[in-house]
JSON list of C-alpha atoms in Angstrom, two decimals:
[
{"chain": "R", "resi": 156, "resn": "UNK", "atom": "CA", "xyz": [204.93, 78.36, 214.94]},
{"chain": "R", "resi": 157, "resn": "UNK", "atom": "CA", "xyz": [203.49, 74.84, 215.31]},
{"chain": "R", "resi": 158, "resn": "UNK", "atom": "CA", "xyz": [206.70, 73.53, 216.84]},
{"chain": "R", "resi": 159, "resn": "UNK", "atom": "CA", "xyz": [206.85, 76.42, 219.30]},
{"chain": "R", "resi": 160, "resn": "UNK", "atom": "CA", "xyz": [203.20, 76.14, 220.35]},
{"chain": "R", "resi": 161, "resn": "UNK", "atom": "CA", "xyz": [203.38, 72.35, 220.61]},
{"chain": "R", "resi": 162, "resn": "UNK", "atom": "CA", "xyz": [206.51, 72.42, 222.75]},
{"chain": "R", "resi": 163, "resn": "UNK", "atom": "CA", "xyz": [205.05, 75.19, 224.90]},
{"chain": "R", "resi": 164, "resn": "UNK", "atom": "CA", "xyz": [201.83, 73.29, 225.55]},
{"chain": "R", "resi": 165, "resn": "UNK", "atom": "CA", "xyz": [203.70, 70.07, 226.25]},
{"chain": "R", "resi": 166, "resn": "UNK", "atom": "CA", "xyz": [206.07, 71.81, 228.64]},
{"chain": "R", "resi": 167, "resn": "UNK", "atom": "CA", "xyz": [203.21, 73.51, 230.48]},
{"chain": "R", "resi": 168, "resn": "UNK", "atom": "CA", "xyz": [201.29, 70.22, 230.67]},
{"chain": "R", "resi": 169, "resn": "UNK", "atom": "CA", "xyz": [204.12, 68.65, 232.66]},
{"chain": "R", "resi": 170, "resn": "UNK", "atom": "CA", "xyz": [203.07, 70.88, 235.56]},
{"chain": "R", "resi": 171, "resn": "UNK", "atom": "CA", "xyz": [199.93, 68.73, 235.91]},
{"chain": "R", "resi": 172, "resn": "UNK", "atom": "CA", "xyz": [199.54, 65.10, 236.91]},
{"chain": "R", "resi": 173, "resn": "UNK", "atom": "CA", "xyz": [200.04, 62.91, 233.84]},
{"chain": "R", "resi": 174, "resn": "UNK", "atom": "CA", "xyz": [198.44, 59.64, 234.89]},
{"chain": "R", "resi": 175, "resn": "UNK", "atom": "CA", "xyz": [198.48, 56.69, 232.50]},
{"chain": "R", "resi": 176, "resn": "UNK", "atom": "CA", "xyz": [196.80, 55.87, 229.21]},
{"chain": "R", "resi": 177, "resn": "UNK", "atom": "CA", "xyz": [194.16, 53.87, 231.08]},
{"chain": "R", "resi": 178, "resn": "UNK", "atom": "CA", "xyz": [193.67, 56.51, 233.77]},
{"chain": "R", "resi": 179, "resn": "UNK", "atom": "CA", "xyz": [194.56, 59.89, 232.30]},
{"chain": "R", "resi": 180, "resn": "UNK", "atom": "CA", "xyz": [195.41, 62.83, 234.48]},
{"chain": "R", "resi": 181, "resn": "UNK", "atom": "CA", "xyz": [194.76, 66.49, 233.58]},
{"chain": "R", "resi": 182, "resn": "UNK", "atom": "CA", "xyz": [198.16, 66.85, 231.90]},
{"chain": "R", "resi": 183, "resn": "UNK", "atom": "CA", "xyz": [198.03, 63.72, 229.73]},
{"chain": "R", "resi": 184, "resn": "UNK", "atom": "CA", "xyz": [195.94, 64.98, 226.79]},
{"chain": "R", "resi": 185, "resn": "UNK", "atom": "CA", "xyz": [197.52, 68.46, 226.48]},
{"chain": "R", "resi": 186, "resn": "UNK", "atom": "CA", "xyz": [201.00, 66.91, 226.68]},
{"chain": "R", "resi": 187, "resn": "UNK", "atom": "CA", "xyz": [200.44, 64.48, 223.83]},
{"chain": "R", "resi": 188, "resn": "UNK", "atom": "CA", "xyz": [198.45, 66.99, 221.81]},
{"chain": "R", "resi": 189, "resn": "UNK", "atom": "CA", "xyz": [201.41, 69.37, 222.06]},
{"chain": "R", "resi": 190, "resn": "UNK", "atom": "CA", "xyz": [203.79, 66.63, 220.96]},
{"chain": "R", "resi": 191, "resn": "UNK", "atom": "CA", "xyz": [201.63, 65.82, 217.93]},
{"chain": "R", "resi": 192, "resn": "UNK", "atom": "CA", "xyz": [201.39, 69.53, 217.06]},
{"chain": "R", "resi": 193, "resn": "UNK", "atom": "CA", "xyz": [205.18, 69.91, 217.28]},
{"chain": "R", "resi": 194, "resn": "UNK", "atom": "CA", "xyz": [205.70, 66.83, 215.09]},
{"chain": "R", "resi": 195, "resn": "UNK", "atom": "CA", "xyz": [203.25, 68.17, 212.51]},
{"chain": "R", "resi": 196, "resn": "UNK", "atom": "CA", "xyz": [205.14, 71.46, 212.55]},
{"chain": "R", "resi": 197, "resn": "UNK", "atom": "CA", "xyz": [208.39, 69.60, 211.95]},
{"chain": "R", "resi": 198, "resn": "UNK", "atom": "CA", "xyz": [206.88, 67.76, 208.98]},
{"chain": "R", "resi": 199, "resn": "UNK", "atom": "CA", "xyz": [205.62, 71.05, 207.51]},
{"chain": "R", "resi": 200, "resn": "UNK", "atom": "CA", "xyz": [209.01, 72.72, 208.07]},
{"chain": "R", "resi": 201, "resn": "UNK", "atom": "CA", "xyz": [210.94, 69.88, 206.43]},
{"chain": "R", "resi": 202, "resn": "UNK", "atom": "CA", "xyz": [208.54, 69.91, 203.47]},
{"chain": "R", "resi": 203, "resn": "UNK", "atom": "CA", "xyz": [208.85, 73.68, 203.09]},
{"chain": "R", "resi": 204, "resn": "UNK", "atom": "CA", "xyz": [212.64, 73.55, 203.14]},
{"chain": "R", "resi": 205, "resn": "UNK", "atom": "CA", "xyz": [212.87, 70.76, 200.55]},
{"chain": "R", "resi": 206, "resn": "UNK", "atom": "CA", "xyz": [214.28, 71.58, 197.13]},
{"chain": "R", "resi": 207, "resn": "UNK", "atom": "CA", "xyz": [211.03, 70.46, 195.44]},
{"chain": "R", "resi": 208, "resn": "UNK", "atom": "CA", "xyz": [208.89, 72.84, 197.53]},
{"chain": "R", "resi": 209, "resn": "UNK", "atom": "CA", "xyz": [206.82, 75.19, 195.43]},
{"chain": "R", "resi": 210, "resn": "UNK", "atom": "CA", "xyz": [207.27, 78.89, 195.99]},
{"chain": "R", "resi": 211, "resn": "UNK", "atom": "CA", "xyz": [204.15, 80.85, 196.73]},
{"chain": "R", "resi": 212, "resn": "UNK", "atom": "CA", "xyz": [203.58, 84.53, 197.18]},
{"chain": "R", "resi": 213, "resn": "UNK", "atom": "CA", "xyz": [201.50, 85.71, 200.09]},
{"chain": "R", "resi": 214, "resn": "UNK", "atom": "CA", "xyz": [199.00, 88.35, 199.11]},
{"chain": "R", "resi": 215, "resn": "UNK", "atom": "CA", "xyz": [197.96, 91.16, 201.39]},
{"chain": "R", "resi": 216, "resn": "UNK", "atom": "CA", "xyz": [196.47, 90.25, 204.76]},
{"chain": "R", "resi": 217, "resn": "UNK", "atom": "CA", "xyz": [192.67, 90.05, 204.69]},
{"chain": "R", "resi": 218, "resn": "UNK", "atom": "CA", "xyz": [191.27, 91.47, 207.92]},
{"chain": "R", "resi": 219, "resn": "UNK", "atom": "CA", "xyz": [187.72, 90.59, 206.85]},
{"chain": "R", "resi": 220, "resn": "UNK", "atom": "CA", "xyz": [188.53, 86.87, 207.05]},
{"chain": "R", "resi": 221, "resn": "UNK", "atom": "CA", "xyz": [190.22, 87.30, 210.43]},
{"chain": "R", "resi": 222, "resn": "UNK", "atom": "CA", "xyz": [187.24, 89.25, 211.77]},
{"chain": "R", "resi": 223, "resn": "UNK", "atom": "CA", "xyz": [184.75, 86.64, 210.54]},
{"chain": "R", "resi": 224, "resn": "UNK", "atom": "CA", "xyz": [186.61, 83.66, 212.01]},
{"chain": "R", "resi": 225, "resn": "UNK", "atom": "CA", "xyz": [187.49, 85.25, 215.35]},
{"chain": "R", "resi": 226, "resn": "UNK", "atom": "CA", "xyz": [184.12, 86.98, 215.52]},
{"chain": "R", "resi": 227, "resn": "UNK", "atom": "CA", "xyz": [182.26, 83.71, 214.96]},
{"chain": "R", "resi": 228, "resn": "UNK", "atom": "CA", "xyz": [184.10, 82.09, 217.88]},
{"chain": "R", "resi": 229, "resn": "UNK", "atom": "CA", "xyz": [183.33, 85.07, 220.12]},
{"chain": "R", "resi": 230, "resn": "UNK", "atom": "CA", "xyz": [179.72, 85.00, 218.93]},
{"chain": "R", "resi": 231, "resn": "UNK", "atom": "CA", "xyz": [179.53, 81.30, 219.81]},
{"chain": "R", "resi": 232, "resn": "UNK", "atom": "CA", "xyz": [180.74, 82.00, 223.34]},
{"chain": "R", "resi": 233, "resn": "UNK", "atom": "CA", "xyz": [178.22, 84.81, 223.78]},
{"chain": "R", "resi": 234, "resn": "UNK", "atom": "CA", "xyz": [175.17, 82.98, 222.41]},
{"chain": "R", "resi": 235, "resn": "UNK", "atom": "CA", "xyz": [175.79, 79.47, 223.79]},
{"chain": "R", "resi": 236, "resn": "UNK", "atom": "CA", "xyz": [173.85, 80.06, 227.00]},
{"chain": "R", "resi": 237, "resn": "UNK", "atom": "CA", "xyz": [170.82, 81.87, 225.56]},
{"chain": "R", "resi": 238, "resn": "UNK", "atom": "CA", "xyz": [170.55, 79.95, 222.25]},
{"chain": "R", "resi": 239, "resn": "UNK", "atom": "CA", "xyz": [171.75, 76.49, 223.29]},
{"chain": "R", "resi": 240, "resn": "UNK", "atom": "CA", "xyz": [174.32, 74.16, 221.77]},
{"chain": "R", "resi": 241, "resn": "UNK", "atom": "CA", "xyz": [172.49, 73.30, 218.56]},
{"chain": "R", "resi": 242, "resn": "UNK", "atom": "CA", "xyz": [171.85, 76.81, 217.28]},
{"chain": "R", "resi": 243, "resn": "UNK", "atom": "CA", "xyz": [175.19, 78.14, 218.56]},
{"chain": "R", "resi": 244, "resn": "UNK", "atom": "CA", "xyz": [177.27, 75.49, 216.77]},
{"chain": "R", "resi": 245, "resn": "UNK", "atom": "CA", "xyz": [175.23, 75.93, 213.60]},
{"chain": "R", "resi": 246, "resn": "UNK", "atom": "CA", "xyz": [175.70, 79.72, 213.75]},
{"chain": "R", "resi": 247, "resn": "UNK", "atom": "CA", "xyz": [179.45, 79.33, 214.39]},
{"chain": "R", "resi": 248, "resn": "UNK", "atom": "CA", "xyz": [179.90, 77.10, 211.34]},
{"chain": "R", "resi": 249, "resn": "UNK", "atom": "CA", "xyz": [177.84, 79.24, 208.96]},
{"chain": "R", "resi": 250, "resn": "UNK", "atom": "CA", "xyz": [179.44, 82.56, 210.01]},
{"chain": "R", "resi": 251, "resn": "UNK", "atom": "CA", "xyz": [182.99, 81.18, 209.90]},
{"chain": "R", "resi": 252, "resn": "UNK", "atom": "CA", "xyz": [182.29, 79.47, 206.56]},
{"chain": "R", "resi": 253, "resn": "UNK", "atom": "CA", "xyz": [181.37, 82.86, 205.14]},
{"chain": "R", "resi": 254, "resn": "UNK", "atom": "CA", "xyz": [185.07, 83.80, 205.48]},
{"chain": "R", "resi": 255, "resn": "UNK", "atom": "CA", "xyz": [185.99, 81.38, 202.68]},
{"chain": "R", "resi": 256, "resn": "UNK", "atom": "CA", "xyz": [186.49, 82.64, 199.16]},
{"chain": "R", "resi": 257, "resn": "UNK", "atom": "CA", "xyz": [184.61, 79.53, 197.94]},
{"chain": "R", "resi": 258, "resn": "UNK", "atom": "CA", "xyz": [181.62, 80.10, 200.25]},
{"chain": "R", "resi": 259, "resn": "UNK", "atom": "CA", "xyz": [178.54, 78.04, 199.36]},
{"chain": "R", "resi": 260, "resn": "UNK", "atom": "CA", "xyz": [175.31, 78.16, 201.39]},
{"chain": "R", "resi": 261, "resn": "UNK", "atom": "CA", "xyz": [174.49, 74.49, 200.79]},
{"chain": "R", "resi": 262, "resn": "UNK", "atom": "CA", "xyz": [177.92, 73.35, 201.97]},
{"chain": "R", "resi": 263, "resn": "UNK", "atom": "CA", "xyz": [177.85, 75.67, 204.98]},
{"chain": "R", "resi": 264, "resn": "UNK", "atom": "CA", "xyz": [174.41, 74.43, 206.05]},
{"chain": "R", "resi": 265, "resn": "UNK", "atom": "CA", "xyz": [175.44, 70.79, 205.53]},
{"chain": "R", "resi": 266, "resn": "UNK", "atom": "CA", "xyz": [178.62, 71.33, 207.58]},
{"chain": "R", "resi": 267, "resn": "UNK", "atom": "CA", "xyz": [176.61, 73.08, 210.28]},
{"chain": "R", "resi": 268, "resn": "UNK", "atom": "CA", "xyz": [174.10, 70.25, 210.53]},
{"chain": "R", "resi": 269, "resn": "UNK", "atom": "CA", "xyz": [176.87, 67.65, 210.58]},
{"chain": "R", "resi": 270, "resn": "UNK", "atom": "CA", "xyz": [178.74, 69.45, 213.36]},
{"chain": "R", "resi": 271, "resn": "UNK", "atom": "CA", "xyz": [175.55, 69.86, 215.39]},
{"chain": "R", "resi": 272, "resn": "UNK", "atom": "CA", "xyz": [175.01, 66.10, 215.15]},
{"chain": "R", "resi": 273, "resn": "UNK", "atom": "CA", "xyz": [178.68, 65.40, 215.90]},
{"chain": "R", "resi": 274, "resn": "UNK", "atom": "CA", "xyz": [178.62, 67.75, 218.91]},
{"chain": "R", "resi": 275, "resn": "UNK", "atom": "CA", "xyz": [175.57, 65.95, 220.26]},
{"chain": "R", "resi": 276, "resn": "UNK", "atom": "CA", "xyz": [177.06, 62.48, 219.78]},
{"chain": "R", "resi": 277, "resn": "UNK", "atom": "CA", "xyz": [180.54, 63.37, 221.06]},
{"chain": "R", "resi": 278, "resn": "UNK", "atom": "CA", "xyz": [179.84, 65.76, 223.91]},
{"chain": "R", "resi": 279, "resn": "UNK", "atom": "CA", "xyz": [176.33, 64.99, 225.12]},
{"chain": "R", "resi": 280, "resn": "UNK", "atom": "CA", "xyz": [176.09, 61.24, 224.51]},
{"chain": "R", "resi": 281, "resn": "UNK", "atom": "CA", "xyz": [179.77, 60.29, 224.52]},
{"chain": "R", "resi": 282, "resn": "UNK", "atom": "CA", "xyz": [181.20, 62.44, 227.29]},
{"chain": "R", "resi": 283, "resn": "UNK", "atom": "CA", "xyz": [177.98, 63.18, 229.16]},
{"chain": "R", "resi": 284, "resn": "UNK", "atom": "CA", "xyz": [178.62, 66.93, 229.30]},
{"chain": "R", "resi": 285, "resn": "UNK", "atom": "CA", "xyz": [175.74, 69.14, 230.27]},
{"chain": "R", "resi": 286, "resn": "UNK", "atom": "CA", "xyz": [175.01, 72.01, 227.89]},
{"chain": "R", "resi": 287, "resn": "UNK", "atom": "CA", "xyz": [171.77, 73.81, 227.20]},
{"chain": "R", "resi": 288, "resn": "UNK", "atom": "CA", "xyz": [170.70, 72.21, 223.92]},
{"chain": "R", "resi": 289, "resn": "UNK", "atom": "CA", "xyz": [167.94, 74.59, 222.84]},
{"chain": "R", "resi": 290, "resn": "UNK", "atom": "CA", "xyz": [167.23, 78.28, 223.51]},
{"chain": "R", "resi": 291, "resn": "UNK", "atom": "CA", "xyz": [166.25, 78.95, 227.11]},
{"chain": "R", "resi": 292, "resn": "UNK", "atom": "CA", "xyz": [162.91, 80.36, 225.89]},
{"chain": "R", "resi": 293, "resn": "UNK", "atom": "CA", "xyz": [161.93, 76.93, 224.50]},
{"chain": "R", "resi": 294, "resn": "UNK", "atom": "CA", "xyz": [162.88, 74.96, 227.62]},
{"chain": "R", "resi": 295, "resn": "UNK", "atom": "CA", "xyz": [160.39, 76.66, 229.94]}
]
């Protein structure tokens, strides 16, 4: 799956201008990200096919986990504009963390706070992107 997705993304990225490492075009990052994903898939496949690989049984599919993870991403997209980046990221992390069998409120809150800080540093300060940071009610 990783090899297929990585090759597909890399192939599609060649339709865009690549640019150089110093001056990246729109196809540069997706191309190399696809290559890295395909290489990671190859490493996983080789490890799984090795004689020393441990056999594991896959239990039944848990739709609750799928619904929590996908639902948290959809929830993030819906509430980003009205709630702002900080609360939306925090909500995304806490709801998706609830899907884990080892769920812990303290860890989920700590991860949420860390990712809020990281999102601010990376996207607002680092890249200069413009997002609503707080709920629209508080900014008036």
